[in-house]
């Protein structure tokens, strides 16, 4: 068995290795439980190597590379390998500058793997991409969704969302974001950034008295600023 699988590895035929390995893993295979455990490890390594190869090909200019990677992701769609394949396609779309594909794959990853640890990163990437494209409404949606999944970055993400809302002349929405950012910051240095952003916006759009009313709940005798 090992010789057969090694022969596929020698000619770098990972697909053939995986296919042959699965036949040895079948219910009717004469392989012992110990041998099947060894084969399972070999298959897993081959699948990861195949994913690495497809990810590299998909990042190039050939559209067929992306199609093959997506087919691989669909084949393993219920597994960790399928998640890694889909995220690799997402990264490849970003590298190629295919914004429409990036959004499509990002949404698919979020839908297919809602509890993934990578969800916040996917949302953040889509949010920053949308902002760079001046698609502020889309960027706000993604960044605010990401802020709910990243407590450690929640304040900064909400501040950025507030700034984007200012660009859309959504003063109330921006102030709401800044207040949420202040609350999320606790007593960290980021709290001051959120307070300053809110104060500047209110000063530009209202009156000094309105600034004082807005800041008063956050003022402390020990904090002269």
PDB file of C-alpha atoms in Angstrom:
ATOM      1  CA  UNK A   1       0.000   0.000   0.000  1.00  0.00           C
ATOM      2  CA  UNK A   2       2.744   2.445   0.964  1.00  0.00           C
ATOM      3  CA  UNK A   3       4.611   1.712  -2.267  1.00  0.00           C
ATOM      4  CA  UNK A   4       1.522   2.466  -4.332  1.00  0.00           C
ATOM      5  CA  UNK A   5       0.849   5.737  -2.527  1.00  0.00           C
ATOM      6  CA  UNK A   6       4.535   6.679  -2.685  1.00  0.00           C
ATOM      7  CA  UNK A   7       4.483   6.170  -6.440  1.00  0.00           C
ATOM      8  CA  UNK A   8       1.773   8.814  -6.773  1.00  0.00           C
ATOM      9  CA  UNK A   9       3.755  11.144  -4.517  1.00  0.00           C
ATOM     10  CA  UNK A  10       6.889  10.603  -6.613  1.00  0.00           C
ATOM     11  CA  UNK A  11       5.178  11.820  -9.762  1.00  0.00           C
ATOM     12  CA  UNK A  12       3.437  14.599  -7.804  1.00  0.00           C
ATOM     13  CA  UNK A  13      -0.022  13.219  -8.569  1.00  0.00           C
ATOM     14  CA  UNK A  14      -1.826  14.284  -5.411  1.00  0.00           C
ATOM     15  CA  UNK A  15      -5.262  13.689  -6.911  1.00  0.00           C
ATOM     16  CA  UNK A  16      -4.284  10.118  -7.804  1.00  0.00           C
ATOM     17  CA  UNK A  17      -2.842   9.571  -4.339  1.00  0.00           C
ATOM     18  CA  UNK A  18      -6.031  10.811  -2.684  1.00  0.00           C
ATOM     19  CA  UNK A  19      -8.216   8.647  -4.915  1.00  0.00           C
ATOM     20  CA  UNK A  20      -6.123   5.512  -4.330  1.00  0.00           C
ATOM     21  CA  UNK A  21      -5.922   6.200  -0.607  1.00  0.00           C
ATOM     22  CA  UNK A  22      -9.679   6.433  -0.365  1.00  0.00           C
ATOM     23  CA  UNK A  23     -10.073   3.077  -2.054  1.00  0.00           C
ATOM     24  CA  UNK A  24      -7.832   1.538   0.580  1.00  0.00           C
ATOM     25  CA  UNK A  25      -9.962   3.278   3.224  1.00  0.00           C
ATOM     26  CA  UNK A  26     -13.226   1.808   1.914  1.00  0.00           C
ATOM     27  CA  UNK A  27     -15.376  -0.543   3.946  1.00  0.00           C
ATOM     28  CA  UNK A  28     -14.427  -3.574   1.837  1.00  0.00           C
ATOM     29  CA  UNK A  29     -10.706  -2.847   1.929  1.00  0.00           C
ATOM     30  CA  UNK A  30      -8.521  -5.587   3.475  1.00  0.00           C
ATOM     31  CA  UNK A  31      -6.366  -2.914   5.149  1.00  0.00           C
ATOM     32  CA  UNK A  32      -6.102  -3.230   8.919  1.00  0.00           C
ATOM     33  CA  UNK A  33      -7.377  -0.474  11.256  1.00  0.00           C
ATOM     34  CA  UNK A  34      -3.772   0.537  11.987  1.00  0.00           C
ATOM     35  CA  UNK A  35      -2.950   0.779   8.289  1.00  0.00           C
ATOM     36  CA  UNK A  36      -6.123   2.772   7.633  1.00  0.00           C
ATOM     37  CA  UNK A  37      -5.078   5.295  10.275  1.00  0.00           C
ATOM     38  CA  UNK A  38      -1.737   5.680   8.498  1.00  0.00           C
ATOM     39  CA  UNK A  39      -3.457   6.036   5.130  1.00  0.00           C
ATOM     40  CA  UNK A  40      -5.810   8.652   6.574  1.00  0.00           C
ATOM     41  CA  UNK A  41      -2.826  10.786   7.621  1.00  0.00           C
ATOM     42  CA  UNK A  42      -1.256  10.392   4.182  1.00  0.00           C
ATOM     43  CA  UNK A  43      -4.489  11.444   2.478  1.00  0.00           C
ATOM     44  CA  UNK A  44      -4.833  14.482   4.737  1.00  0.00           C
ATOM     45  CA  UNK A  45      -1.291  15.613   3.888  1.00  0.00           C
ATOM     46  CA  UNK A  46      -1.950  15.078   0.172  1.00  0.00           C
ATOM     47  CA  UNK A  47      -5.189  17.062   0.335  1.00  0.00           C
ATOM     48  CA  UNK A  48      -3.423  19.972   2.009  1.00  0.00           C
ATOM     49  CA  UNK A  49      -0.627  19.869  -0.568  1.00  0.00           C
ATOM     50  CA  UNK A  50      -3.189  19.819  -3.369  1.00  0.00           C
ATOM     51  CA  UNK A  51      -4.951  22.794  -1.811  1.00  0.00           C
ATOM     52  CA  UNK A  52      -1.650  24.686  -1.630  1.00  0.00           C
ATOM     53  CA  UNK A  53      -1.028  23.995  -5.325  1.00  0.00           C
ATOM     54  CA  UNK A  54      -4.505  25.102  -6.348  1.00  0.00           C
ATOM     55  CA  UNK A  55      -4.313  28.240  -4.203  1.00  0.00           C
ATOM     56  CA  UNK A  56      -1.090  29.242  -5.915  1.00  0.00           C
ATOM     57  CA  UNK A  57      -2.572  28.613  -9.358  1.00  0.00           C
ATOM     58  CA  UNK A  58      -5.737  30.569  -8.524  1.00  0.00           C
ATOM     59  CA  UNK A  59      -3.744  33.652  -7.554  1.00  0.00           C
ATOM     60  CA  UNK A  60      -2.433  33.916 -11.110  1.00  0.00           C
ATOM     61  CA  UNK A  61      -4.131  35.234 -14.205  1.00  0.00           C
ATOM     62  CA  UNK A  62      -5.617  31.940 -15.381  1.00  0.00           C
ATOM     63  CA  UNK A  63      -9.358  31.795 -14.711  1.00  0.00           C
ATOM     64  CA  UNK A  64      -9.214  28.002 -14.823  1.00  0.00           C
ATOM     65  CA  UNK A  65      -7.095  28.032 -11.669  1.00  0.00           C
ATOM     66  CA  UNK A  66      -9.854  29.745  -9.706  1.00  0.00           C
ATOM     67  CA  UNK A  67     -12.479  27.382 -11.134  1.00  0.00           C
ATOM     68  CA  UNK A  68     -10.526  24.297 -10.077  1.00  0.00           C
ATOM     69  CA  UNK A  69      -9.963  25.722  -6.593  1.00  0.00           C
ATOM     70  CA  UNK A  70     -13.674  26.462  -6.213  1.00  0.00           C
ATOM     71  CA  UNK A  71     -14.503  22.930  -7.381  1.00  0.00           C
ATOM     72  CA  UNK A  72     -12.105  21.633  -4.716  1.00  0.00           C
ATOM     73  CA  UNK A  73     -13.807  23.816  -2.099  1.00  0.00           C
ATOM     74  CA  UNK A  74     -17.211  22.497  -3.141  1.00  0.00           C
ATOM     75  CA  UNK A  75     -16.022  18.906  -2.956  1.00  0.00           C
ATOM     76  CA  UNK A  76     -14.941  19.390   0.658  1.00  0.00           C
ATOM     77  CA  UNK A  77     -17.631  21.937   1.515  1.00  0.00           C
ATOM     78  CA  UNK A  78     -18.599  20.331   4.828  1.00  0.00           C
ATOM     79  CA  UNK A  79     -15.056  20.095   6.191  1.00  0.00           C
ATOM     80  CA  UNK A  80     -12.246  22.276   7.493  1.00  0.00           C
ATOM     81  CA  UNK A  81     -10.422  21.654   4.231  1.00  0.00           C
ATOM     82  CA  UNK A  82     -13.385  23.069   2.335  1.00  0.00           C
ATOM     83  CA  UNK A  83     -13.304  26.175   4.494  1.00  0.00           C
ATOM     84  CA  UNK A  84      -9.580  26.646   3.885  1.00  0.00           C
ATOM     85  CA  UNK A  85     -10.121  26.173   0.150  1.00  0.00           C
ATOM     86  CA  UNK A  86     -12.907  28.761   0.049  1.00  0.00           C
ATOM     87  CA  UNK A  87     -10.827  31.237   2.042  1.00  0.00           C
ATOM     88  CA  UNK A  88      -7.885  30.622  -0.280  1.00  0.00           C
ATOM     89  CA  UNK A  89     -10.143  31.487  -3.209  1.00  0.00           C
ATOM     90  CA  UNK A  90     -11.221  34.624  -1.332  1.00  0.00           C
ATOM     91  CA  UNK A  91      -7.588  35.660  -0.849  1.00  0.00           C
ATOM     92  CA  UNK A  92      -6.806  34.860  -4.485  1.00  0.00           C
ATOM     93  CA  UNK A  93      -9.698  37.074  -5.633  1.00  0.00           C
ATOM     94  CA  UNK A  94      -8.299  39.935  -3.563  1.00  0.00           C
ATOM     95  CA  UNK A  95      -4.808  39.394  -4.995  1.00  0.00           C
ATOM     96  CA  UNK A  96      -6.215  39.476  -8.527  1.00  0.00           C
ATOM     97  CA  UNK A  97      -8.267  42.597  -7.829  1.00  0.00           C
ATOM     98  CA  UNK A  98     -11.509  40.805  -8.655  1.00  0.00           C
ATOM     99  CA  UNK A  99     -13.752  42.793  -6.298  1.00  0.00           C
ATOM    100  CA  UNK A 100     -17.048  41.208  -7.384  1.00  0.00           C
ATOM    101  CA  UNK A 101     -15.603  37.725  -6.841  1.00  0.00           C
ATOM    102  CA  UNK A 102     -14.189  38.776  -3.482  1.00  0.00           C
ATOM    103  CA  UNK A 103     -17.611  39.879  -2.211  1.00  0.00           C
ATOM    104  CA  UNK A 104     -19.271  36.743  -3.592  1.00  0.00           C
ATOM    105  CA  UNK A 105     -16.743  34.374  -2.005  1.00  0.00           C
ATOM    106  CA  UNK A 106     -16.709  36.299   1.253  1.00  0.00           C
ATOM    107  CA  UNK A 107     -20.482  36.065   1.587  1.00  0.00           C
ATOM    108  CA  UNK A 108     -20.357  32.374   0.681  1.00  0.00           C
ATOM    109  CA  UNK A 109     -17.739  31.725   3.366  1.00  0.00           C
ATOM    110  CA  UNK A 110     -19.810  33.585   5.971  1.00  0.00           C
ATOM    111  CA  UNK A 111     -22.933  31.665   5.004  1.00  0.00           C
ATOM    112  CA  UNK A 112     -21.290  28.247   4.817  1.00  0.00           C
ATOM    113  CA  UNK A 113     -19.134  28.603   7.939  1.00  0.00           C
ATOM    114  CA  UNK A 114     -20.999  31.067  10.216  1.00  0.00           C
ATOM    115  CA  UNK A 115     -19.045  30.062  13.330  1.00  0.00           C
ATOM    116  CA  UNK A 116     -15.624  30.258  11.715  1.00  0.00           C
ATOM    117  CA  UNK A 117     -12.841  32.071  13.554  1.00  0.00           C
ATOM    118  CA  UNK A 118     -12.009  33.704  10.217  1.00  0.00           C
ATOM    119  CA  UNK A 119     -15.399  35.422   9.824  1.00  0.00           C
ATOM    120  CA  UNK A 120     -14.277  38.680  11.418  1.00  0.00           C
ATOM    121  CA  UNK A 121     -11.229  38.833   9.155  1.00  0.00           C
ATOM    122  CA  UNK A 122     -13.335  38.186   6.072  1.00  0.00           C
ATOM    123  CA  UNK A 123     -15.769  40.944   7.027  1.00  0.00           C
ATOM    124  CA  UNK A 124     -12.929  43.344   7.810  1.00  0.00           C
ATOM    125  CA  UNK A 125     -11.280  42.660   4.460  1.00  0.00           C
ATOM    126  CA  UNK A 126     -14.522  43.244   2.583  1.00  0.00           C
ATOM    127  CA  UNK A 127     -15.162  46.412   4.573  1.00  0.00           C
ATOM    128  CA  UNK A 128     -11.729  47.869   3.828  1.00  0.00           C
ATOM    129  CA  UNK A 129     -12.046  46.877   0.178  1.00  0.00           C
ATOM    130  CA  UNK A 130     -15.419  48.599  -0.104  1.00  0.00           C
ATOM    131  CA  UNK A 131     -14.063  51.724   1.573  1.00  0.00           C
ATOM    132  CA  UNK A 132     -11.138  51.828  -0.861  1.00  0.00           C
ATOM    133  CA  UNK A 133     -13.679  51.651  -3.696  1.00  0.00           C
ATOM    134  CA  UNK A 134     -15.650  54.544  -2.117  1.00  0.00           C
ATOM    135  CA  UNK A 135     -18.562  52.152  -1.622  1.00  0.00           C
ATOM    136  CA  UNK A 136     -19.160  53.567   1.851  1.00  0.00           C
ATOM    137  CA  UNK A 137     -22.594  52.076   2.485  1.00  0.00           C
ATOM    138  CA  UNK A 138     -21.285  48.557   1.846  1.00  0.00           C
ATOM    139  CA  UNK A 139     -18.144  49.262   3.873  1.00  0.00           C
ATOM    140  CA  UNK A 140     -20.185  50.403   6.870  1.00  0.00           C
ATOM    141  CA  UNK A 141     -22.282  47.236   6.781  1.00  0.00           C
ATOM    142  CA  UNK A 142     -19.247  44.954   6.748  1.00  0.00           C
ATOM    143  CA  UNK A 143     -17.249  46.902   9.338  1.00  0.00           C
ATOM    144  CA  UNK A 144     -20.143  47.064  11.771  1.00  0.00           C
ATOM    145  CA  UNK A 145     -20.708  43.326  11.379  1.00  0.00           C
ATOM    146  CA  UNK A 146     -17.000  42.751  11.980  1.00  0.00           C
ATOM    147  CA  UNK A 147     -17.078  44.913  15.116  1.00  0.00           C
ATOM    148  CA  UNK A 148     -19.529  42.479  16.700  1.00  0.00           C
ATOM    149  CA  UNK A 149     -17.076  39.614  16.205  1.00  0.00           C
ATOM    150  CA  UNK A 150     -13.865  41.396  17.246  1.00  0.00           C
ATOM    151  CA  UNK A 151     -14.147  42.821  20.776  1.00  0.00           C
ATOM    152  CA  UNK A 152     -10.499  43.879  20.772  1.00  0.00           C
ATOM    153  CA  UNK A 153     -10.972  45.946  17.607  1.00  0.00           C
ATOM    154  CA  UNK A 154     -14.592  46.952  18.143  1.00  0.00           C
ATOM    155  CA  UNK A 155     -13.791  50.552  19.109  1.00  0.00           C
ATOM    156  CA  UNK A 156     -11.593  51.258  16.089  1.00  0.00           C
ATOM    157  CA  UNK A 157     -13.992  49.573  13.673  1.00  0.00           C
ATOM    158  CA  UNK A 158     -16.874  51.640  15.009  1.00  0.00           C
ATOM    159  CA  UNK A 159     -14.834  54.836  14.732  1.00  0.00           C
ATOM    160  CA  UNK A 160     -14.033  54.053  11.094  1.00  0.00           C
ATOM    161  CA  UNK A 161     -17.706  53.293  10.476  1.00  0.00           C
ATOM    162  CA  UNK A 162     -18.609  56.618  12.063  1.00  0.00           C
ATOM    163  CA  UNK A 163     -16.223  58.473   9.785  1.00  0.00           C
ATOM    164  CA  UNK A 164     -17.747  56.750   6.753  1.00  0.00           C
ATOM    165  CA  UNK A 165     -21.221  57.708   7.924  1.00  0.00           C
ATOM    166  CA  UNK A 166     -20.007  61.307   8.071  1.00  0.00           C
ATOM    167  CA  UNK A 167     -19.041  60.989   4.408  1.00  0.00           C
ATOM    168  CA  UNK A 168     -22.644  59.998   3.707  1.00  0.00           C
ATOM    169  CA  UNK A 169     -23.938  62.984   5.735  1.00  0.00           C
ATOM    170  CA  UNK A 170     -25.457  60.575   8.251  1.00  0.00           C
ATOM    171  CA  UNK A 171     -24.724  62.705  11.322  1.00  0.00           C
ATOM    172  CA  UNK A 172     -27.048  60.833  13.673  1.00  0.00           C
ATOM    173  CA  UNK A 173     -25.676  57.490  12.582  1.00  0.00           C
ATOM    174  CA  UNK A 174     -22.096  58.692  13.008  1.00  0.00           C
ATOM    175  CA  UNK A 175     -22.771  59.998  16.524  1.00  0.00           C
ATOM    176  CA  UNK A 176     -24.415  56.701  17.379  1.00  0.00           C
ATOM    177  CA  UNK A 177     -21.314  54.846  16.179  1.00  0.00           C
ATOM    178  CA  UNK A 178     -19.012  57.082  18.211  1.00  0.00           C
ATOM    179  CA  UNK A 179     -21.084  56.568  21.355  1.00  0.00           C
ATOM    180  CA  UNK A 180     -20.942  52.820  20.832  1.00  0.00           C
ATOM    181  CA  UNK A 181     -17.178  53.106  20.318  1.00  0.00           C
ATOM    182  CA  UNK A 182     -16.805  55.070  23.563  1.00  0.00           C
ATOM    183  CA  UNK A 183     -18.760  52.411  25.422  1.00  0.00           C
ATOM    184  CA  UNK A 184     -16.725  49.590  23.871  1.00  0.00           C
ATOM    185  CA  UNK A 185     -13.419  51.309  24.701  1.00  0.00           C
ATOM    186  CA  UNK A 186     -13.952  51.294  28.453  1.00  0.00           C
ATOM    187  CA  UNK A 187     -11.016  53.189  29.945  1.00  0.00           C
ATOM    188  CA  UNK A 188      -8.557  52.372  27.153  1.00  0.00           C
ATOM    189  CA  UNK A 189      -6.745  55.131  25.190  1.00  0.00           C
ATOM    190  CA  UNK A 190      -9.065  54.468  22.244  1.00  0.00           C
ATOM    191  CA  UNK A 191     -11.882  56.015  24.288  1.00  0.00           C
ATOM    192  CA  UNK A 192     -10.331  59.457  23.842  1.00  0.00           C
ATOM    193  CA  UNK A 193     -10.174  59.016  20.061  1.00  0.00           C
ATOM    194  CA  UNK A 194     -13.886  58.202  19.936  1.00  0.00           C
ATOM    195  CA  UNK A 195     -14.786  61.155  22.167  1.00  0.00           C
ATOM    196  CA  UNK A 196     -12.745  63.569  20.028  1.00  0.00           C
ATOM    197  CA  UNK A 197     -14.355  62.305  16.807  1.00  0.00           C
ATOM    198  CA  UNK A 198     -17.822  62.797  18.253  1.00  0.00           C
ATOM    199  CA  UNK A 199     -17.022  66.230  19.673  1.00  0.00           C
ATOM    200  CA  UNK A 200     -15.567  67.441  16.370  1.00  0.00           C
ATOM    201  CA  UNK A 201     -18.631  66.270  14.462  1.00  0.00           C
ATOM    202  CA  UNK A 202     -21.079  67.905  16.864  1.00  0.00           C
ATOM    203  CA  UNK A 203     -19.045  71.126  16.849  1.00  0.00           C
ATOM    204  CA  UNK A 204     -19.224  71.280  13.034  1.00  0.00           C
ATOM    205  CA  UNK A 205     -22.922  70.516  12.837  1.00  0.00           C
ATOM    206  CA  UNK A 206     -24.389  72.096  15.967  1.00  0.00           C
ATOM    207  CA  UNK A 207     -23.352  74.425  18.791  1.00  0.00           C
ATOM    208  CA  UNK A 208     -20.832  74.598  21.661  1.00  0.00           C
ATOM    209  CA  UNK A 209     -23.664  73.906  24.105  1.00  0.00           C
ATOM    210  CA  UNK A 210     -24.489  70.709  22.209  1.00  0.00           C
ATOM    211  CA  UNK A 211     -20.846  69.648  22.482  1.00  0.00           C
ATOM    212  CA  UNK A 212     -20.911  70.190  26.242  1.00  0.00           C
ATOM    213  CA  UNK A 213     -24.147  68.231  26.605  1.00  0.00           C
ATOM    214  CA  UNK A 214     -22.725  65.342  24.585  1.00  0.00           C
ATOM    215  CA  UNK A 215     -19.410  65.220  26.444  1.00  0.00           C
ATOM    216  CA  UNK A 216     -20.693  65.807  29.962  1.00  0.00           C
ATOM    217  CA  UNK A 217     -21.612  62.135  30.593  1.00  0.00           C
ATOM    218  CA  UNK A 218     -18.002  61.152  29.864  1.00  0.00           C
ATOM    219  CA  UNK A 219     -16.291  63.896  31.863  1.00  0.00           C
ATOM    220  CA  UNK A 220     -14.422  63.208  35.085  1.00  0.00           C
ATOM    221  CA  UNK A 221     -12.871  65.728  37.484  1.00  0.00           C
ATOM    222  CA  UNK A 222      -9.545  63.957  37.136  1.00  0.00           C
ATOM    223  CA  UNK A 223      -9.589  64.283  33.335  1.00  0.00           C
ATOM    224  CA  UNK A 224      -9.121  67.971  32.354  1.00  0.00           C
ATOM    225  CA  UNK A 225      -9.332  67.171  28.622  1.00  0.00           C
TER     226      UNK A 225
END
